[in-house]
Amino acid sequence: MTIANVLLVDDEVSFVETMTKRLTKRNLEMSAAFSGEDALATLAANSLIEVVILDVKMPGMDGIETLQAIRQKYPLVEVIMLTGHATVESAIDGMKMGAFDYLMKPCDMDVLMAKLEEAAAKKHAHDQKITEARIKEITARRA
C-alpha cells in the first residue's frame, strides 16, 4: 500500500530524478515539478497529491511564493520545505505560512520519510474529519 501521494518540487533536475527514484522505492507515489508554476499545474491536475516537498530557492516563483499559492488553493495539502540555502528568516516565513516542516539539503532519508509519514497522517486525519462532518450533515437533513 502506498504511504502517500507526494509532489517533489525543485529546479535541480538531477536531484528530482534521484529523489523520485529513492522515494518511489519506499512506497510513495511520486510526481515531479521543476518550478513553482509547474507545481501548481500538477496540483490542479492531480487531486490525489497529499504532501508537497518544496525547494525554497528556485528561479521565477520561489518556494515561499509557491507555498502561499498552495495554501490559498489547496489548504489541506501538507508542505515540507526543503533547501540547501536555509536562512532563519525563510524558515520562519515558511512555518508562519503553514508549512508542515522545514528540512535542510542534504537531508537524512529516514528523517524525510518520518516527516512525510507524519504529514500524510495529518492530511488523512483532516480528510476523515471532513468526511465525518459531511455524513453528519447529510444524516441531519434526513432526520
Backbone as a chain_set.jsonl record, in Angstrom:
{"seq": "MTIANVLLVDDEVSFVETMTKRLTKRNLEMSAAFSGEDALATLAANSLIEVVILDVKMPGMDGIETLQAIRQKYPLVEVIMLTGHATVESAIDGMKMGAFDYLMKPCDMDVLMAKLEEAAAKKHAHDQKITEARIKEITARRA", "coords": {"N": [[0.839, -1.189, 0.0], [0.464, 2.235, -0.747], [2.18, 4.797, 0.944], [1.907, 7.579, 0.778], [0.825, 10.146, -1.521], [2.937, 12.064, -3.254], [4.33, 15.207, -4.187], [7.246, 16.352, -5.58], [9.093, 19.243, -5.688], [11.486, 21.024, -7.299], [14.106, 22.903, -8.775], [16.402, 21.677, -9.598], [17.11, 19.292, -11.739], [18.491, 16.775, -11.7], [18.537, 16.217, -8.961], [15.786, 15.963, -8.418], [15.155, 13.736, -10.034], [16.765, 11.695, -8.867], [15.832, 11.683, -6.154], [13.145, 11.078, -6.583], [13.276, 8.448, -7.556], [14.415, 7.186, -5.286], [12.453, 7.65, -3.308], [10.186, 6.492, -4.414], [10.825, 3.807, -4.216], [10.328, 3.488, -1.577], [7.651, 3.118, -1.107], [6.107, 5.378, -1.876], [3.948, 7.327, -3.843], [4.989, 9.118, -6.486], [5.209, 12.405, -7.896], [6.577, 14.92, -10.04], [7.845, 18.262, -10.227], [9.367, 21.133, -11.689], [9.379, 23.772, -11.107], [7.735, 26.498, -9.373], [5.427, 27.258, -10.733], [4.972, 24.973, -12.319], [4.44, 23.19, -10.26], [1.985, 24.117, -9.223], [0.367, 23.686, -11.45], [0.525, 20.9, -11.606], [-0.671, 20.163, -9.17], [-3.245, 21.108, -9.701], [-3.993, 19.35, -11.682], [-3.878, 16.88, -10.446], [-5.628, 15.665, -7.999], [-5.079, 13.89, -6.01], [-2.704, 14.294, -4.709], [-1.056, 14.56, -1.656], [1.037, 15.478, -0.07], [3.538, 17.938, -0.418], [6.883, 18.294, -1.274], [8.938, 20.903, -1.114], [11.254, 22.971, -2.639], [13.02, 25.831, -1.482], [14.633, 27.837, -2.719], [14.263, 28.792, -5.871], [14.363, 29.686, -9.334], [12.364, 32.339, -10.751], [9.144, 31.851, -9.658], [9.55, 31.53, -6.335], [10.06, 29.201, -3.535], [8.691, 30.149, -1.237], [6.74, 31.864, -2.314], [5.385, 29.958, -3.819], [4.491, 28.26, -1.79], [2.645, 30.004, -0.543], [0.709, 30.2, -2.585], [-0.11, 27.521, -2.758], [-1.222, 27.176, -0.205], [-3.408, 28.9, -0.438], [-4.949, 27.811, -2.578], [-5.021, 25.036, -2.18], [-5.582, 24.161, 0.644], [-5.507, 21.915, 2.35], [-3.428, 20.318, 1.586], [-0.343, 19.165, 2.653], [2.839, 20.715, 3.232], [6.265, 20.311, 2.965], [9.084, 22.104, 3.461], [12.157, 22.361, 1.752], [15.586, 22.892, 1.575], [18.862, 23.87, 0.459], [19.894, 26.187, 1.094], [19.179, 27.42, 3.496], [17.83, 29.973, 5.526], [17.349, 31.524, 8.653], [15.293, 33.337, 8.543], [13.787, 32.595, 6.2], [12.953, 30.085, 6.998], [11.339, 30.697, 9.21], [9.407, 32.275, 7.914], [8.268, 30.353, 6.181], [7.178, 28.503, 8.032], [5.366, 30.165, 9.381], [3.565, 30.58, 7.341], [2.334, 28.202, 7.155], [3.72, 25.849, 6.503], [4.394, 22.382, 6.887], [6.787, 21.353, 7.865], [10.369, 21.964, 7.912], [13.258, 21.25, 6.232], [16.799, 20.719, 5.84], [18.896, 20.471, 2.923], [21.651, 18.372, 2.249], [19.19, 16.057, 3.263], [18.653, 13.603, 5.782], [17.489, 10.469, 4.75], [15.826, 8.846, 6.316], [14.821, 10.67, 8.17], [13.438, 12.399, 6.458], [11.519, 10.581, 5.466], [10.116, 10.018, 7.825], [9.002, 12.545, 8.349], [7.421, 12.814, 6.054], [5.595, 10.718, 6.451], [4.344, 11.613, 8.819], [3.21, 14.019, 7.883], [1.466, 13.035, 5.905], [-0.239, 11.526, 7.517], [-1.435, 13.569, 9.0], [-2.799, 14.894, 6.943], [-4.564, 12.835, 6.158], [-6.085, 12.609, 8.51], [-7.36, 15.129, 8.542], [-8.88, 14.868, 6.197], [-10.54, 12.753, 6.966], [-12.028, 13.927, 9.058], [-13.454, 15.84, 7.608], [-15.0, 14.197, 5.947], [-16.541, 12.87, 7.906], [-17.954, 15.07, 8.931], [-19.474, 15.78, 6.705], [-21.061, 13.496, 6.399], [-22.487, 13.61, 8.78], [-23.889, 15.98, 8.373], [-25.522, 15.282, 6.165], [-27.035, 13.16, 7.24], [-28.369, 14.558, 9.244], [-30.053, 16.208, 7.772], [-31.836, 14.387, 6.785], [-33.178, 13.549, 8.987]], "CA": [[0.0, 0.0, 0.0], [1.213, 3.482, -0.839], [2.187, 5.615, 2.167], [1.369, 8.899, 0.446], [0.985, 10.655, -2.87], [3.846, 13.18, -2.978], [4.857, 16.026, -5.27], [8.572, 16.904, -5.294], [9.28, 20.455, -6.488], [12.853, 21.538, -7.196], [14.609, 23.265, -10.096], [17.559, 20.834, -9.918], [16.548, 18.101, -12.379], [19.139, 15.547, -11.227], [18.071, 15.992, -7.594], [14.408, 15.47, -8.504], [15.177, 12.373, -10.582], [17.338, 10.795, -7.868], [14.921, 11.585, -5.013], [11.923, 10.393, -7.025], [13.597, 7.012, -7.563], [14.615, 6.716, -3.904], [11.195, 7.7, -2.559], [9.275, 5.506, -5.009], [11.205, 2.513, -3.633], [9.86, 3.472, -0.183], [6.181, 3.076, -1.129], [5.479, 6.666, -2.097], [3.528, 7.619, -5.211], [5.703, 10.373, -6.707], [5.08, 13.289, -9.05], [7.679, 15.876, -10.01], [7.707, 19.559, -10.878], [10.671, 21.786, -11.679], [9.193, 25.184, -10.776], [6.505, 26.765, -8.64], [4.319, 27.243, -11.692], [4.726, 23.561, -12.642], [3.848, 22.569, -9.068], [0.574, 24.492, -9.168], [-0.312, 22.988, -12.548], [0.448, 19.484, -11.226], [-1.699, 20.064, -8.134], [-4.545, 21.308, -10.35], [-4.289, 18.166, -12.491], [-3.856, 15.657, -9.641], [-6.237, 15.932, -6.691], [-4.656, 12.866, -5.053], [-1.461, 14.693, -4.027], [-1.288, 14.819, -0.236], [2.191, 16.164, 0.517], [4.474, 18.552, -1.357], [8.243, 18.601, -0.811], [9.112, 22.123, -1.886], [12.525, 23.687, -2.514], [12.804, 27.255, -1.211], [15.329, 28.675, -3.7], [14.045, 28.428, -7.272], [14.194, 30.885, -10.167], [10.957, 32.649, -11.007], [8.318, 31.73, -8.45], [10.344, 30.786, -5.354], [9.331, 28.288, -2.68], [7.784, 30.873, -0.336], [5.597, 32.272, -3.143], [4.658, 28.738, -4.168], [3.798, 27.852, -0.569], [1.481, 30.884, -0.389], [-0.299, 29.814, -3.578], [-0.635, 26.212, -2.364], [-2.081, 27.395, 0.963], [-4.648, 29.541, -0.885], [-5.742, 26.958, -3.471], [-5.066, 23.644, -1.704], [-5.229, 24.329, 2.059], [-5.325, 20.666, 3.085], [-2.186, 19.672, 1.167], [0.771, 19.477, 3.56], [4.045, 21.136, 2.517], [7.549, 20.233, 3.662], [10.057, 22.96, 2.79], [13.466, 21.72, 1.671], [16.535, 23.793, 0.929], [20.289, 23.823, 0.754], [20.268, 27.578, 1.353], [18.231, 27.878, 4.524], [18.101, 31.081, 6.432], [16.375, 31.523, 9.741], [14.148, 34.123, 8.082], [12.931, 31.824, 5.296], [12.35, 29.006, 7.794], [10.254, 31.303, 9.987], [8.36, 32.641, 6.952], [7.596, 29.134, 5.735], [6.381, 27.938, 9.115], [4.253, 31.088, 9.61], [2.605, 30.426, 6.246], [1.661, 26.916, 7.235], [4.498, 24.67, 6.107], [4.368, 21.323, 7.899], [8.122, 21.317, 8.464], [11.441, 22.594, 7.156], [14.456, 20.405, 6.302], [17.973, 21.149, 5.081], [19.547, 19.561, 1.982], [21.001, 17.075, 2.041], [18.542, 15.595, 4.486], [18.695, 12.169, 6.033], [16.317, 9.847, 4.143], [14.922, 8.373, 7.371], [14.157, 11.854, 8.722], [12.47, 12.817, 5.443], [10.416, 9.61, 5.449], [9.32, 10.221, 9.045], [8.233, 13.779, 8.141], [6.41, 12.517, 5.041], [4.569, 9.896, 7.083], [3.602, 12.492, 9.738], [2.417, 14.955, 7.076], [0.384, 12.268, 5.286], [-1.187, 11.18, 8.583], [-2.19, 14.794, 9.296], [-3.714, 15.089, 5.804], [-5.612, 11.807, 6.25], [-6.948, 12.968, 9.641], [-8.202, 16.234, 8.077], [-9.843, 14.309, 5.234], [-11.504, 11.951, 7.729], [-12.919, 14.859, 9.753], [-14.341, 16.438, 6.599], [-15.956, 13.15, 5.567], [-17.466, 12.679, 9.028], [-18.827, 16.246, 9.003], [-20.422, 15.684, 5.584], [-22.01, 12.426, 6.734], [-23.342, 14.139, 9.852], [-24.768, 16.972, 7.745], [-26.496, 14.565, 5.334], [-27.973, 12.427, 8.106], [-29.174, 15.542, 9.958], [-31.07, 16.66, 6.836], [-32.814, 13.308, 6.614], [-33.899, 13.314, 10.258]], "C": [[0.881, 1.248, 0.0], [1.072, 4.288, 0.449], [1.527, 6.964, 1.891], [1.601, 9.197, -1.027], [1.718, 11.986, -2.728], [4.251, 13.881, -4.266], [6.186, 16.619, -4.819], [8.818, 18.065, -6.254], [10.672, 21.012, -6.246], [13.332, 21.845, -8.604], [15.833, 22.447, -10.506], [17.068, 19.485, -10.433], [17.176, 16.816, -11.844], [18.713, 15.206, -9.799], [16.661, 15.39, -7.61], [14.388, 14.028, -8.999], [15.678, 11.365, -9.555], [16.381, 10.591, -6.696], [13.636, 10.847, -5.383], [12.146, 8.889, -7.031], [13.7, 6.465, -6.145], [13.298, 6.661, -3.126], [10.156, 6.725, -3.115], [9.556, 4.118, -4.439], [10.716, 2.366, -2.194], [8.332, 3.603, -0.094], [5.511, 4.436, -1.194], [5.108, 6.775, -3.575], [4.065, 9.01, -5.517], [5.283, 11.077, -7.996], [6.206, 14.3, -8.919], [7.292, 17.159, -10.729], [9.039, 20.286, -10.708], [10.587, 23.293, -11.443], [7.909, 25.326, -9.971], [5.29, 26.703, -9.548], [3.951, 25.815, -12.066], [4.035, 22.852, -11.474], [2.352, 22.867, -8.994], [-0.228, 23.812, -10.272], [-0.489, 21.505, -12.217], [-0.612, 19.274, -10.157], [-3.096, 20.217, -8.73], [-4.971, 20.061, -11.117], [-4.414, 16.886, -11.672], [-4.358, 15.932, -8.23], [-5.833, 14.911, -5.636], [-3.391, 13.239, -4.287], [-1.786, 15.139, -2.604], [-0.2, 15.676, 0.398], [3.071, 16.711, -0.6], [5.8, 18.741, -0.644], [8.695, 19.743, -1.709], [10.448, 22.797, -1.599], [12.238, 25.174, -2.313], [13.384, 28.115, -2.32], [15.126, 28.121, -5.102], [13.941, 29.716, -8.072], [12.711, 31.109, -10.456], [10.186, 32.641, -9.697], [9.085, 30.892, -7.432], [9.448, 29.931, -4.454], [8.341, 28.979, -1.754], [6.55, 31.333, -1.104], [4.736, 31.068, -3.52], [3.878, 28.226, -2.971], [2.542, 28.693, -0.359], [0.357, 30.471, -1.338], [-0.929, 28.461, -3.231], [-1.596, 26.379, -1.195], [-3.422, 27.988, 0.549], [-5.541, 28.573, -1.665], [-5.964, 25.541, -2.945], [-4.726, 23.602, -0.214], [-5.002, 23.029, 2.833], [-4.067, 19.9, 2.672], [-1.072, 20.117, 2.114], [2.032, 19.773, 2.75], [5.251, 21.032, 3.438], [8.54, 21.061, 2.85], [11.429, 22.294, 2.861], [14.42, 22.665, 0.967], [17.974, 23.513, 1.337], [20.777, 25.204, 1.15], [19.388, 28.171, 2.45], [18.741, 29.095, 5.263], [17.043, 30.992, 7.515], [15.108, 32.245, 9.283], [13.226, 33.312, 7.171], [12.267, 30.661, 6.031], [11.163, 29.548, 8.589], [9.094, 31.679, 9.063], [7.566, 31.413, 6.515], [6.699, 28.538, 6.803], [5.179, 28.841, 9.429], [3.164, 30.904, 8.558], [1.98, 29.043, 6.193], [2.424, 25.715, 6.719], [4.458, 23.649, 7.243], [5.7, 21.252, 8.633], [9.121, 21.88, 7.476], [12.697, 21.754, 7.322], [15.559, 20.975, 5.419], [18.422, 20.059, 4.122], [21.011, 19.474, 2.357], [20.376, 16.607, 3.359], [18.649, 14.075, 4.574], [17.398, 11.553, 5.515], [15.326, 9.354, 5.202], [14.163, 9.535, 8.008], [13.086, 12.342, 7.744], [11.271, 11.876, 5.409], [9.52, 9.78, 6.671], [8.444, 11.466, 8.894], [7.126, 13.557, 7.114], [5.259, 11.699, 5.637], [3.711, 10.726, 8.037], [2.687, 13.435, 8.959], [1.237, 14.233, 6.426], [-0.667, 11.892, 6.323], [-2.045, 12.394, 8.946], [-3.215, 15.059, 8.196], [-4.86, 14.096, 5.873], [-6.584, 12.127, 7.383], [-7.884, 14.122, 9.26], [-9.284, 15.718, 7.132], [-10.935, 13.518, 5.951], [-12.51, 12.843, 8.457], [-13.916, 15.494, 8.785], [-15.41, 15.437, 6.178], [-16.993, 12.941, 6.669], [-18.442, 13.85, 9.145], [-19.87, 16.213, 7.888], [-21.48, 14.622, 5.854], [-22.997, 12.92, 7.785], [-24.352, 15.134, 9.282], [-25.873, 16.294, 6.918], [-27.516, 13.832, 6.208], [-28.853, 13.387, 8.896], [-30.31, 16.079, 9.065], [-32.193, 15.646, 6.685], [-33.67, 13.087, 7.86], [-35.074, 14.244, 10.443]], "O": [[1.913, 1.296, 0.669], [-0.029, 4.439, 0.978], [0.695, 7.431, 2.669], [2.447, 8.59, -1.683], [1.183, 12.931, -2.148], [4.484, 13.245, -5.294], [6.25, 17.308, -3.801], [8.761, 17.9, -7.473], [11.004, 21.422, -5.134], [12.997, 21.117, -9.539], [16.258, 22.523, -11.659], [16.657, 18.631, -9.647], [16.457, 15.858, -11.562], [18.547, 14.032, -9.466], [16.383, 14.424, -6.899], [13.68, 13.191, -8.441], [15.085, 10.3, -9.388], [16.14, 9.456, -6.284], [13.105, 10.079, -4.581], [11.295, 8.135, -6.56], [13.143, 5.411, -5.835], [13.065, 5.72, -2.368], [9.338, 6.194, -2.363], [8.63, 3.341, -4.207], [10.689, 1.262, -1.651], [7.801, 4.134, 0.881], [4.442, 4.621, -0.613], [5.872, 6.359, -4.446], [3.652, 9.983, -4.886], [5.04, 10.45, -9.027], [6.731, 14.519, -7.827], [6.527, 17.152, -11.693], [9.748, 20.088, -9.721], [11.584, 24.006, -11.56], [7.102, 24.4, -9.894], [4.251, 26.159, -9.176], [2.771, 25.47, -12.127], [3.154, 22.017, -11.679], [1.548, 21.973, -8.732], [-1.37, 23.408, -10.055], [-1.532, 20.922, -12.512], [-1.374, 18.309, -10.224], [-4.028, 19.531, -8.31], [-6.159, 19.748, -11.195], [-4.992, 15.907, -12.145], [-3.599, 16.38, -7.37], [-6.211, 15.055, -4.473], [-3.041, 12.569, -3.315], [-2.663, 15.974, -2.378], [-0.467, 16.49, 1.282], [3.318, 16.037, -1.6], [5.845, 19.284, 0.46], [8.82, 19.575, -2.922], [10.739, 23.151, -0.456], [11.309, 25.712, -2.915], [12.716, 29.023, -2.815], [15.73, 27.118, -5.481], [13.481, 30.733, -7.552], [11.91, 30.176, -10.41], [10.54, 33.341, -8.748], [9.26, 29.689, -7.624], [8.226, 29.94, -4.597], [7.257, 28.449, -1.509], [5.431, 31.209, -0.605], [3.508, 31.153, -3.537], [2.73, 27.803, -3.112], [1.485, 28.153, -0.031], [-0.806, 30.403, -0.94], [-2.135, 28.276, -3.392], [-2.674, 25.784, -1.194], [-4.459, 27.632, 1.11], [-6.75, 28.523, -1.438], [-6.987, 24.921, -3.237], [-3.684, 23.063, 0.158], [-4.358, 23.052, 3.882], [-3.683, 18.938, 3.337], [-0.887, 21.312, 2.345], [2.266, 19.159, 1.709], [5.263, 21.583, 4.539], [8.804, 20.755, 1.687], [11.813, 21.736, 3.89], [14.111, 23.184, -0.106], [18.248, 22.99, 2.417], [21.943, 25.375, 1.503], [18.912, 29.3, 2.33], [19.926, 29.216, 5.576], [15.963, 30.44, 7.298], [13.994, 31.822, 9.594], [12.008, 33.338, 7.351], [11.135, 30.296, 5.714], [10.104, 28.922, 8.632], [7.933, 31.431, 9.389], [6.336, 31.438, 6.485], [5.581, 28.112, 6.511], [4.091, 28.34, 9.713], [1.978, 31.056, 8.853], [1.19, 28.744, 5.297], [1.831, 24.655, 6.514], [4.486, 24.015, 8.418], [5.746, 21.111, 9.855], [8.772, 22.23, 6.349], [13.161, 21.563, 8.446], [15.301, 21.617, 4.401], [18.35, 18.873, 4.443], [21.569, 20.491, 2.768], [20.97, 16.75, 4.427], [18.724, 13.375, 3.564], [16.316, 12.062, 5.809], [14.114, 9.439, 5.0], [12.988, 9.395, 8.348], [11.967, 12.659, 8.146], [10.129, 12.33, 5.332], [8.297, 9.695, 6.561], [7.272, 11.445, 9.268], [6.014, 14.058, 7.284], [4.09, 11.964, 5.356], [2.49, 10.568, 8.068], [1.529, 13.628, 9.327], [0.127, 14.764, 6.401], [-1.863, 11.936, 6.035], [-3.247, 12.259, 9.173], [-4.361, 15.407, 8.479], [-6.014, 14.473, 5.667], [-7.79, 11.933, 7.228], [-9.065, 14.103, 9.61], [-10.454, 16.084, 7.251], [-12.109, 13.6, 5.59], [-13.706, 12.551, 8.47], [-15.089, 15.663, 9.118], [-16.585, 15.786, 6.064], [-18.188, 12.848, 6.39], [-19.624, 13.648, 9.426], [-21.025, 16.58, 8.109], [-22.66, 14.827, 5.568], [-24.199, 12.674, 7.685], [-25.522, 15.13, 9.662], [-27.032, 16.704, 6.98], [-28.717, 13.882, 5.944], [-29.999, 13.047, 9.192], [-31.401, 16.367, 9.557], [-33.352, 16.007, 6.483], [-34.754, 12.509, 7.787], [-35.77, 14.167, 11.455]]}, "num_chains": 1, "name": "protein.A"}
